[in-house]
Coordinates of C-alpha atoms and ligand atoms in Angstrom, one line a residue:
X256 CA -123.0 88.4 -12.3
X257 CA -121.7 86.4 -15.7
X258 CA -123.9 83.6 -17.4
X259 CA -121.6 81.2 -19.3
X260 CA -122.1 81.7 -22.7
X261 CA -123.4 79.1 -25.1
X262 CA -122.2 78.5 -28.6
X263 CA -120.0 82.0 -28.4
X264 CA -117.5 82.4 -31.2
X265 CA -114.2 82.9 -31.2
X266 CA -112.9 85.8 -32.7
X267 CA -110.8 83.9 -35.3
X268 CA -114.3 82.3 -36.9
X269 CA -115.4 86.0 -37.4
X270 CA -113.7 86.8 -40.9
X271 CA -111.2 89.7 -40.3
X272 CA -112.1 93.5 -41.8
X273 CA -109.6 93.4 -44.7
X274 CA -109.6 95.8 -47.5
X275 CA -111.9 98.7 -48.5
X276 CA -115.7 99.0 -47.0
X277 CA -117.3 100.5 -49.7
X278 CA -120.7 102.8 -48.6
X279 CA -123.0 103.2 -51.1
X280 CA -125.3 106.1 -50.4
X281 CA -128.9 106.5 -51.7
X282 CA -129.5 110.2 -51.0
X283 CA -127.1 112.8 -50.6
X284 CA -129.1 115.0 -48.8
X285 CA -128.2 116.7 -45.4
X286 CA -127.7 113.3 -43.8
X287 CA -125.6 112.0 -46.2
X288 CA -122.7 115.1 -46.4
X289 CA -123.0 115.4 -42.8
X290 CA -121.9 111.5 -42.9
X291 CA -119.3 111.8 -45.2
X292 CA -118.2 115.5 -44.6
X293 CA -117.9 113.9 -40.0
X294 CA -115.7 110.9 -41.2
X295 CA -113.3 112.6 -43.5
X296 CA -113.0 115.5 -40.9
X297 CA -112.2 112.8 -38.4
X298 CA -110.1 111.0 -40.6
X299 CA -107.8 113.9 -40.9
X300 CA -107.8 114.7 -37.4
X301 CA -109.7 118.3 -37.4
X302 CA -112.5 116.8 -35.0
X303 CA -114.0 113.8 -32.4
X304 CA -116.7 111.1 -34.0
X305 CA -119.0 112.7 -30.8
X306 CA -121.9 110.5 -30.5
X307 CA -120.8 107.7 -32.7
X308 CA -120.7 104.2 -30.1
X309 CA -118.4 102.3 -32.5
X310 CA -116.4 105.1 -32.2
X311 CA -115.9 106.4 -28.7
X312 CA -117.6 103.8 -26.6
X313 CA -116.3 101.0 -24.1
X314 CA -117.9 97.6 -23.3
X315 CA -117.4 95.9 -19.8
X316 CA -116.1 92.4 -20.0
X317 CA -116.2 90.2 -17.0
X318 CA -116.6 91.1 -13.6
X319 CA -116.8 95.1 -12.2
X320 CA -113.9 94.0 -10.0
X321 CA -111.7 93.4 -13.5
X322 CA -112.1 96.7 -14.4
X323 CA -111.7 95.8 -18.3
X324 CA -113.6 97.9 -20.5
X325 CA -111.6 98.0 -24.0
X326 CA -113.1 100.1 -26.9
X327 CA -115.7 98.9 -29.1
X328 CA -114.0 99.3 -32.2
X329 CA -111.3 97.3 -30.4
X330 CA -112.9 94.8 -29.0
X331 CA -114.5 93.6 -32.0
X332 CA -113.3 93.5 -35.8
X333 CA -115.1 96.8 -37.3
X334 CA -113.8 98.3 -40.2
X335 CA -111.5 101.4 -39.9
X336 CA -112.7 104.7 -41.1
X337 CA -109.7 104.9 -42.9
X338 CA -110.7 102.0 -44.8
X339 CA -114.5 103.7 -45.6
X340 CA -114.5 104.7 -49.5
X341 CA -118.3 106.6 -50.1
X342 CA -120.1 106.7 -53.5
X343 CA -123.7 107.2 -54.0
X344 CA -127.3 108.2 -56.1
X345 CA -129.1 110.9 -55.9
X346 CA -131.4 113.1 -58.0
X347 CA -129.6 116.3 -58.4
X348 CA -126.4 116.3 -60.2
X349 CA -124.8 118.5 -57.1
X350 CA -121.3 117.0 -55.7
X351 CA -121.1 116.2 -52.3
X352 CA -119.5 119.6 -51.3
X353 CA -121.8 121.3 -53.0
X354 CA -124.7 119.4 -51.3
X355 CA -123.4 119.9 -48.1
X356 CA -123.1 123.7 -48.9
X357 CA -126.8 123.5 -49.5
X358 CA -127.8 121.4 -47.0
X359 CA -126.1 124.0 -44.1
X360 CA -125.4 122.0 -41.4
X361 CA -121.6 122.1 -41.4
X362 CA -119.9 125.6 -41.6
X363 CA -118.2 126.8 -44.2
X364 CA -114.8 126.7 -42.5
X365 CA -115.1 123.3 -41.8
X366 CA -116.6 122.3 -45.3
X367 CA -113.5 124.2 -46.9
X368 CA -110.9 122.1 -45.1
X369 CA -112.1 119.2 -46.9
X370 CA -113.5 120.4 -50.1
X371 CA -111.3 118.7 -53.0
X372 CA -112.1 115.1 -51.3
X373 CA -116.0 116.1 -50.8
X374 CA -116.2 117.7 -54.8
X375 CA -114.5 114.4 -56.1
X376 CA -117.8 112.4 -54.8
X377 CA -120.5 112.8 -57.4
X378 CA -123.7 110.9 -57.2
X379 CA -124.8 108.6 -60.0
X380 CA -128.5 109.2 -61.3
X381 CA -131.4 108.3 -58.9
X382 CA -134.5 105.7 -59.3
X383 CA -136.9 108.6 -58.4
X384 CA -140.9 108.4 -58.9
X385 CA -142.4 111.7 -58.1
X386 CA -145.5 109.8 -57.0
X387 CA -144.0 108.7 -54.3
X388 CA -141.8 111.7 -52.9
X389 CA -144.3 114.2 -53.7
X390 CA -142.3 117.7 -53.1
X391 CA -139.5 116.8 -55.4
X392 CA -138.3 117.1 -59.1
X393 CA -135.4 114.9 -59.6
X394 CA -132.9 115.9 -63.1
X395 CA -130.5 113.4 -62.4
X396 CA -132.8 110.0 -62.4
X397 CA -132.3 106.8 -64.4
X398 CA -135.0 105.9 -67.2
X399 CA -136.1 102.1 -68.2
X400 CA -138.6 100.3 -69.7
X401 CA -140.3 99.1 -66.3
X402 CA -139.5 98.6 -62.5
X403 CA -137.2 95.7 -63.4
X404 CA -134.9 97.5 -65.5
X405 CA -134.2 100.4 -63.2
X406 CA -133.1 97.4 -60.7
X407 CA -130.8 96.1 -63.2
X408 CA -129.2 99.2 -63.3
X409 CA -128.9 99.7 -59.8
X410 CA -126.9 96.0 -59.5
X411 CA -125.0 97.6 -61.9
X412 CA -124.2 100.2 -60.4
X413 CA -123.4 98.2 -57.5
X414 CA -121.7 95.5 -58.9
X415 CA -118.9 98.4 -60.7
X416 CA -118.4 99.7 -57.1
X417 CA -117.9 96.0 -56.0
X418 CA -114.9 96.2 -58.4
X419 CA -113.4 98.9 -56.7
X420 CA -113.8 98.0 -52.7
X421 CA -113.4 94.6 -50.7
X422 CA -117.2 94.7 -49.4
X423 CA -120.1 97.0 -49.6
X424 CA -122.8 98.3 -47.4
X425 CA -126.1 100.0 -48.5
X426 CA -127.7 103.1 -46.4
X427 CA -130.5 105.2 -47.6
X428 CA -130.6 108.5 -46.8
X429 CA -133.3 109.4 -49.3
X430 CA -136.3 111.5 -48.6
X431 CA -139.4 110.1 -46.6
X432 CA -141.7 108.8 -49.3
X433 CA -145.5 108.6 -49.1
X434 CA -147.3 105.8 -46.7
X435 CA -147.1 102.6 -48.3
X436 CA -148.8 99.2 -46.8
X437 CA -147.5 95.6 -47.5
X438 CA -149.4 93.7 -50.7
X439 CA -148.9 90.8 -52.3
X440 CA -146.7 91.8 -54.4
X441 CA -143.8 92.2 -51.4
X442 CA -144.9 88.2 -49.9
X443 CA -141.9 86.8 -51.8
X444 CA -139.0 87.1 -54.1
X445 CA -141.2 85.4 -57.2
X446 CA -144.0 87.9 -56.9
X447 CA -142.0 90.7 -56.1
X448 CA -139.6 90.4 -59.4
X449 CA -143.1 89.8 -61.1
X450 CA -144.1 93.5 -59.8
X451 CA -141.1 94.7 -60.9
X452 CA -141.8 93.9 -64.4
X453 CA -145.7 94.8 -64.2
X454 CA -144.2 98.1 -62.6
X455 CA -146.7 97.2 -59.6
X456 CA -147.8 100.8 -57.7
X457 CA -146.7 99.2 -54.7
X458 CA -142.9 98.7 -55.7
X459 CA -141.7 102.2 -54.2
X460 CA -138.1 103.7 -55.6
X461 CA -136.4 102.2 -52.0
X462 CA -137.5 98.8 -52.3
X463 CA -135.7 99.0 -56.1
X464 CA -132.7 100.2 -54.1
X465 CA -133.0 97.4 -51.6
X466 CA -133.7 94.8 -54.1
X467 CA -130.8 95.4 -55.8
X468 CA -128.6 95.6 -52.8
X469 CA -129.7 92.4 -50.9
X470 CA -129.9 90.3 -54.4
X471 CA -126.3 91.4 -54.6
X472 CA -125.6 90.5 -51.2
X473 CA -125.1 93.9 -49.7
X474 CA -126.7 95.4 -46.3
X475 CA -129.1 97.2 -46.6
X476 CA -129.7 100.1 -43.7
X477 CA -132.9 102.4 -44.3
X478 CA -132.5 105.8 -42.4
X479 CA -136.2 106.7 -43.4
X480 CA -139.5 105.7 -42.4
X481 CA -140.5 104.1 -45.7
X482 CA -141.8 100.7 -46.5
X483 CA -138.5 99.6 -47.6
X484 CA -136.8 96.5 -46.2
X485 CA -140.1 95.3 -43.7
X486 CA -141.3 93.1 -46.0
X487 CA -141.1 89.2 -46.5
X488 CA -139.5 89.4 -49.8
X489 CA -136.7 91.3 -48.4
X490 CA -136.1 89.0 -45.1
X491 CA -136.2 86.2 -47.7
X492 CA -133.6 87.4 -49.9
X493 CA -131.5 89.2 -46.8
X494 CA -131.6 85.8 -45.7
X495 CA -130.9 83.6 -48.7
X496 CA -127.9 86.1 -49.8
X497 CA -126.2 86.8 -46.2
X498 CA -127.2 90.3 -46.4
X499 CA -127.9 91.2 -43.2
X500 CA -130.8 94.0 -42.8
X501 CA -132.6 95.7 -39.5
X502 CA -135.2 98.3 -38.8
X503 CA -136.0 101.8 -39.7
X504 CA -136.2 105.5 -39.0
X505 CA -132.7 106.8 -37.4
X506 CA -133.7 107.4 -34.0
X507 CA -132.0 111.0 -33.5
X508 CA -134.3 114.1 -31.7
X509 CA -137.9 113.0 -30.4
X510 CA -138.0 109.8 -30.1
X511 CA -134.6 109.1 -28.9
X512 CA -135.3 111.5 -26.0
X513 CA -139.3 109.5 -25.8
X514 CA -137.5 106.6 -25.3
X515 CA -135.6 107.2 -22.4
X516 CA -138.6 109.2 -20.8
X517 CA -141.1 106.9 -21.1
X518 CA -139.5 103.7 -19.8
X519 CA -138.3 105.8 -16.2
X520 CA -142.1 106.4 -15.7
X521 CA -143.0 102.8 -16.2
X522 CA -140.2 101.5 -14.1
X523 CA -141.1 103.9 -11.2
X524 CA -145.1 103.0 -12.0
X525 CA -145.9 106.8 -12.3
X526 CA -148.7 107.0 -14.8
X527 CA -148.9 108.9 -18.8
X528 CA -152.6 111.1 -19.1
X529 CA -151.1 112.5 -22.3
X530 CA -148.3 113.6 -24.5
X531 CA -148.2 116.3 -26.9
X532 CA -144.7 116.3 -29.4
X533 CA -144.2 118.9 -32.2
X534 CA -140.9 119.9 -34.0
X535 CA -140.6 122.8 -36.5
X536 CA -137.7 122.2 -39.0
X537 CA -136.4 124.2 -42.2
X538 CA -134.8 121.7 -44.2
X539 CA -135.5 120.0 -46.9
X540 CA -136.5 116.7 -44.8
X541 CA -139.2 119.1 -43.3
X542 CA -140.5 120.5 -46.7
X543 CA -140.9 116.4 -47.7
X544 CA -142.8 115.9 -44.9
X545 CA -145.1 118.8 -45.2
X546 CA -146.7 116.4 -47.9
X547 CA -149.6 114.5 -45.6
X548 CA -148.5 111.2 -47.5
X549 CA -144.6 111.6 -46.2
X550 CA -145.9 112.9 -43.2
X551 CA -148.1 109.6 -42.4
X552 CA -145.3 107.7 -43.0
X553 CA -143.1 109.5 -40.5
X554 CA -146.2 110.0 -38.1
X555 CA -146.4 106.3 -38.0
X556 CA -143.2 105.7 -37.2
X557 CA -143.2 108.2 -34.3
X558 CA -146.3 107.2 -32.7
X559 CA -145.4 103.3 -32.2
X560 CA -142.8 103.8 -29.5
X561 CA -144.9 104.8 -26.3
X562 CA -147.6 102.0 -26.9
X563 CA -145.1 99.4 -26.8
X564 CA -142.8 100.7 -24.1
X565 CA -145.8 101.7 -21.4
X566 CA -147.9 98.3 -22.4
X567 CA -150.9 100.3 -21.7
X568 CA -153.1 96.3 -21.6
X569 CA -150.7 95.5 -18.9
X570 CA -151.4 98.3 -16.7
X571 CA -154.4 100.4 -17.5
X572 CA -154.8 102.5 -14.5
X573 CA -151.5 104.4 -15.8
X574 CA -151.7 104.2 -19.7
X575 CA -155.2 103.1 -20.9
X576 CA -156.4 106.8 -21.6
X577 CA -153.2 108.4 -22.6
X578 CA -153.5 110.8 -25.7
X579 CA -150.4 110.8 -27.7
X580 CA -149.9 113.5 -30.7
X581 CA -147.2 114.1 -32.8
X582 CA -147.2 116.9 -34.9
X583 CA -144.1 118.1 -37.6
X584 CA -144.1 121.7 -39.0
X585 CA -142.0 122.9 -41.9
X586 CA -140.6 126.4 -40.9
X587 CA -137.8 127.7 -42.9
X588 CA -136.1 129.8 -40.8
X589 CA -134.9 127.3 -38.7
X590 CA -133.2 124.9 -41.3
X591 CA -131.6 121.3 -39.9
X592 CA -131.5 123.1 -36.2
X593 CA -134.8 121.4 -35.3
X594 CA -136.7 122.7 -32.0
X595 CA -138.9 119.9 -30.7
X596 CA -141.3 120.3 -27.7
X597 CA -142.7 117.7 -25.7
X598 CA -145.5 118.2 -22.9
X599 CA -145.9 115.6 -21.0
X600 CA -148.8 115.5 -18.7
X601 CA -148.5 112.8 -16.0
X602 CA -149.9 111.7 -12.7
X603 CA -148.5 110.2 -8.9
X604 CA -149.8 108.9 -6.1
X605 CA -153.3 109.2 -5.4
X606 CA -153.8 110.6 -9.1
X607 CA -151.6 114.1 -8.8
X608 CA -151.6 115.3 -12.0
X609 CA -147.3 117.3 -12.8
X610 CA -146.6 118.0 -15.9
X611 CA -143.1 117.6 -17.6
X612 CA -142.3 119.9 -20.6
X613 CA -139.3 119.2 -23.0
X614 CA -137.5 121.5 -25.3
X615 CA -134.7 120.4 -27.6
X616 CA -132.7 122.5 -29.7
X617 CA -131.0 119.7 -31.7
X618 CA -129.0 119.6 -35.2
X619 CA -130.9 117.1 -36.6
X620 CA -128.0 115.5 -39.3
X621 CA -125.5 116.2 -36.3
X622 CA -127.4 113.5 -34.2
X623 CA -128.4 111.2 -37.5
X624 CA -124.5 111.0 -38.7
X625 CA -122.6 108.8 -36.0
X626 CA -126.0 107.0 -36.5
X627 CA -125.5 106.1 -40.1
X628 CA -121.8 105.2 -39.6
X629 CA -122.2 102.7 -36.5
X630 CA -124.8 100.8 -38.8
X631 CA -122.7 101.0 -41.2
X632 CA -119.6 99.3 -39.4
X633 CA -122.3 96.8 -37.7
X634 CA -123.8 95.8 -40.2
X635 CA -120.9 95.0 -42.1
X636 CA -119.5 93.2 -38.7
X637 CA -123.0 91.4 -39.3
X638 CA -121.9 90.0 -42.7
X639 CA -118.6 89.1 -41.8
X640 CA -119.8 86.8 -38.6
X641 CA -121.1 83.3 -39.3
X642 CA -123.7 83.5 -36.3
X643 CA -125.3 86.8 -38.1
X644 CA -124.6 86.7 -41.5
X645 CA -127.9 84.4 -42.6
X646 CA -130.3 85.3 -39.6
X647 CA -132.0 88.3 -42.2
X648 CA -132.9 90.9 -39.1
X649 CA -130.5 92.1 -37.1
X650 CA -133.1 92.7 -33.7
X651 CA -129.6 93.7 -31.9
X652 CA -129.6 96.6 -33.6
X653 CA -132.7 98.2 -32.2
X654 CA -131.4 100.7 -30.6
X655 CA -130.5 103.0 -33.5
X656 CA -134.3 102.8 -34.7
X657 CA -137.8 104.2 -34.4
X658 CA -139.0 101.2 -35.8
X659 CA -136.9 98.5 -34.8
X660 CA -137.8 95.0 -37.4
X661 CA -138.2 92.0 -35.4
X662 CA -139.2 88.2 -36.3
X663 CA -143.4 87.9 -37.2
X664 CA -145.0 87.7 -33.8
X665 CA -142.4 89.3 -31.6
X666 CA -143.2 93.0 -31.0
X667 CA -140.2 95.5 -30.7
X668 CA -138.4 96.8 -28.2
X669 CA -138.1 100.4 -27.9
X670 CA -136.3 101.1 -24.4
X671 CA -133.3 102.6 -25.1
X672 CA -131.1 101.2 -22.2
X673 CA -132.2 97.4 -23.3
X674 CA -131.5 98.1 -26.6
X675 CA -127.9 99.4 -25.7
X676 CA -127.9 96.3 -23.3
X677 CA -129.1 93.9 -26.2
X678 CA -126.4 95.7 -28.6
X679 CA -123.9 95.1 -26.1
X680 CA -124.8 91.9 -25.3
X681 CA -124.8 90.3 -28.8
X682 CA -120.8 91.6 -29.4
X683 CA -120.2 89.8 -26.2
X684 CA -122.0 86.7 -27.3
X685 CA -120.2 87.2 -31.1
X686 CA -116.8 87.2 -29.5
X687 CA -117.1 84.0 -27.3
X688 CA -117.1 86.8 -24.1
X689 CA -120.1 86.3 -21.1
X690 CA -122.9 88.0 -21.3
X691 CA -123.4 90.5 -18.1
X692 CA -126.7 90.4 -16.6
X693 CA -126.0 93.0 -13.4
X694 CA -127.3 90.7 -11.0
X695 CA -124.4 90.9 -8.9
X696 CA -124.6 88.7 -6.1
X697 CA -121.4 86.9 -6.2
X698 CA -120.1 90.2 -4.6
X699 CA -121.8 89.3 -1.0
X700 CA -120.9 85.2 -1.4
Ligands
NAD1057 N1 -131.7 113.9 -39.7 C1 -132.4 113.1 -38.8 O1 -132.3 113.3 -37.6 C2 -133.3 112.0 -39.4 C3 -133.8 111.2 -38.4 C4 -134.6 110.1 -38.9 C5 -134.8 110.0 -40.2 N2 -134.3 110.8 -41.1 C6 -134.6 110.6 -42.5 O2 -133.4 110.5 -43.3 C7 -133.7 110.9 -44.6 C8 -132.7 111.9 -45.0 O3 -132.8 113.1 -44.3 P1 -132.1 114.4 -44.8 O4 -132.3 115.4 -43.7 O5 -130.7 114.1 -45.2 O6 -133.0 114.9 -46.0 P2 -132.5 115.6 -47.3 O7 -133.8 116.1 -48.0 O8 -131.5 116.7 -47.0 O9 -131.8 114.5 -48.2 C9 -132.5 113.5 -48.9 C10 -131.9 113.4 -50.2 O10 -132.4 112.3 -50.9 C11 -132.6 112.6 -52.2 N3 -133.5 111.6 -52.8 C12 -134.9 111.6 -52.6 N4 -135.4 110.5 -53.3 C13 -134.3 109.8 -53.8 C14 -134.2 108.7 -54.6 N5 -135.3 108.0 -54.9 N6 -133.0 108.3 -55.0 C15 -131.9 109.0 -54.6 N7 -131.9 110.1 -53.9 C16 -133.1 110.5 -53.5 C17 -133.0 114.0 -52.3 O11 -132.7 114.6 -53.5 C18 -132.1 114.6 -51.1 O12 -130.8 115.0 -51.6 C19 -135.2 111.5 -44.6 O13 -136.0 110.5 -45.1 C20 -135.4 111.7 -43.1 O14 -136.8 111.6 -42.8 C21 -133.5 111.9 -40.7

């Protein structure tokens, strides 16, 4: 079944993906090279953008019987990843080959096919505050007189880059920093550039980054958990500048796998007693959050998902008592290649207890990668389409996050296969196209 759309564009009012996308990169970490290091490889041909939506996935239009099911990326106007120029900040001096080298996650052989393009991309200095990343000891960091200059560095930064590239995007793939909560510094754009100059505590290193980015009109994606773009002043300014912004917390390993899980149980009524998640990882995302205050951060963001997908005050016989833990060790042997175990201890008819246990042996940059370049592309698309451009959060884009942002009073939506359905649905409704709502009857009329 098709609902007519209303007020769909046409593609022609979307403005076309001419010229260079410029990605600007806060952290070069594992992430980051793995990022860079995917899209050149698939660039040149040597491998597949596996996992990566934009690249490799179809969307239905119309009715099954058309069978018409073009390609994302040409379907609707992304940017070509030959038109993707990368740049970047971080706090060691290190080149991207030699970061990736570091960071382990792609072999050597693959690393060495591509090694004069990865060596040319050097990062400029950081904003870095130990206080808030407490594990680290940036060399390569900028130095001002307060908070507002270290901002005014970073729009320069970013307004040099502009010079070079048609458009530019903003993705931080910076280390996890301590647990932050909202003040009133962050409740507009007047009190927030106040803090910046009283170098208020509760102006973190990523909000400077995201300042900078969405008073310069550039999305703003933030891979981490941090208190970064959730914040009033941030929605005002995304919207007042056309600088689109959405949620938080790349949802790769865990959680992606939670959020399948948990919404099959609801939708079959079968009911949670408890669920028990712990990963041991090597890298140097798991030594960050060895720190309690990364940690929290990270914890909080993990532990939202099954309260809001189960609605435990909607049906307390199944999910009133459930116990949910999450629990991260840093263990070096392992590296990126995270292990994650999930017991899951639920119950059937009559009460039956069964238990489900979970264990996955993922690449944690592997999954995170296509991640960062589909948000990326989108939000760029975002920009460059009048409906989207000025609406600040971009809720359609759920489905990439463990902590999706949504408008005050709306809570989020964490079930995977609505997100990809909400996803799917908004490039319909951007493209003038009818939504597809599976009811289906007009097959028995
Ligand atoms: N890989 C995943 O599956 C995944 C999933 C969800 C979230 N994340 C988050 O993505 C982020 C990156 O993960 P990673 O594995 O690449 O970590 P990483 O430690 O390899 O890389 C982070 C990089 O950020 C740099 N950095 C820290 N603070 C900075 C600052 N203020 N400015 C510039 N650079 C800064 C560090 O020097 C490091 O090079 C982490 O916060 C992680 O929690 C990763």
């Amino acid at each position: 079944m098709s609902v007519h759309r209303e007020g769909g564009l046409k593609t022609a009012e979307i403005a076309p993906a001419k010229g260079k996308l410029g990605v600007m990169v806060v952290g070069m970490g594992a992430v980051a090279t793995t990022l860079i290091a995917g899209v050149e490889a698939v660039r040149k041909g040597l491998a597949k953008p596996i996992g990566s939506l934009t690249q490799m996935g179809t969307i239905r239009l119309g009715k099954r019987t058309d069978s018409n099911s073009p390609l994302i990326k040409d379907f609707v106007p992304l940017a070509n990843l030959d038109d993707i120029v990368f740049t970047g900040w971080d706090i060691f001096e290190d080149n991207v080959y030699e970061a990736a080298a570091h960071a382990k996650v792609l072999d050597a052989d693959h690393l060495a096919q591509i090694k004069p393009f990865l060596e040319a991309i050097k990062p400029m200095p950081a904003v870095f505050d130990q206080h808030y990343v407490k594990r680290l000891h940036g060399t390569h960091v900028k130095t001002g007189k307060h908070k507002c200059d270290l901002a005014m560095q970073v729009i320069a930064d970013i307004q040099a880059f502009k010079k070079t590239v048609d458009r530019v995007v903003v993705l931080w793939a910076g280390s996890t920093e301590i647990f932050l909560e909202p003040t009133a510094v962050h409740q507009s754009i007047a009190a927030f550039e106040k803090g910046l100059v009283d170098n208020d505590p509760s102006i973190a290193p990523s909000q400077i980054y995201a300042y900078a980015a969405l008073k310069e009109g550039v999305p703003f994606a933030n891979g981490a958990p941090n208190l970064t773009v959730d914040l009033p002043v941030m929605v005002e300014l995304s919207k007042q500048n056309g600088a689109p912004i959405t949620g938080k917390d790349f949802k790769t390993g865990q959680t992606f796998i939670k959020t399948v899980l948990a919404p099959a149980f609801k939708a079959r009524m079968l009911g949670v007693a408890g669920w028990y998640s712990t990963n041991i990882l090597g890298n140097r995302d798991g030594e960050v959050l060895d720190d309690p205050e990364s940690f929290k951060t990270k914890e909080e963001s993990k532990l939202g998902v099954l309260d809001y997908i189960l609605q435990p005050e909607l049906y307390p016989d199944l999910y009133k008592d459930l116990y949910h833990k999450v629990r991260i060790n840093y263990y070096p042997p392992r590296g990126d290649n995270k292990e994650g175990w999930d017991n899951i201890d639920i119950f059937g008819w009559l009460g039956y207890p069964m238990q489900i246990k979970v264990d996955f042996l993922c690449r944690d940059s592997i999954l995170a990668a296509p991640i960062a370049l589909d948000l990326v592309l989108f939000l760029d698309l975002a920009q460059r389409t009048p409906q989207l451009a000025n609406i600040g959060i971009q809720e359609w884009l759920s489905f990439y996050w463990k902590s999706p942002q949504t408008a005050p009073g709306l809570y989020p939506e964490h079930d995977l296969f609505i997100q990809s359905m909400k996803l799917k649905n908004t490039l319909r409704h951007i493209m003038g196209e009818d939504l597809i709502t599976h009811l289906g009857l007009e097959y028995y009329d």
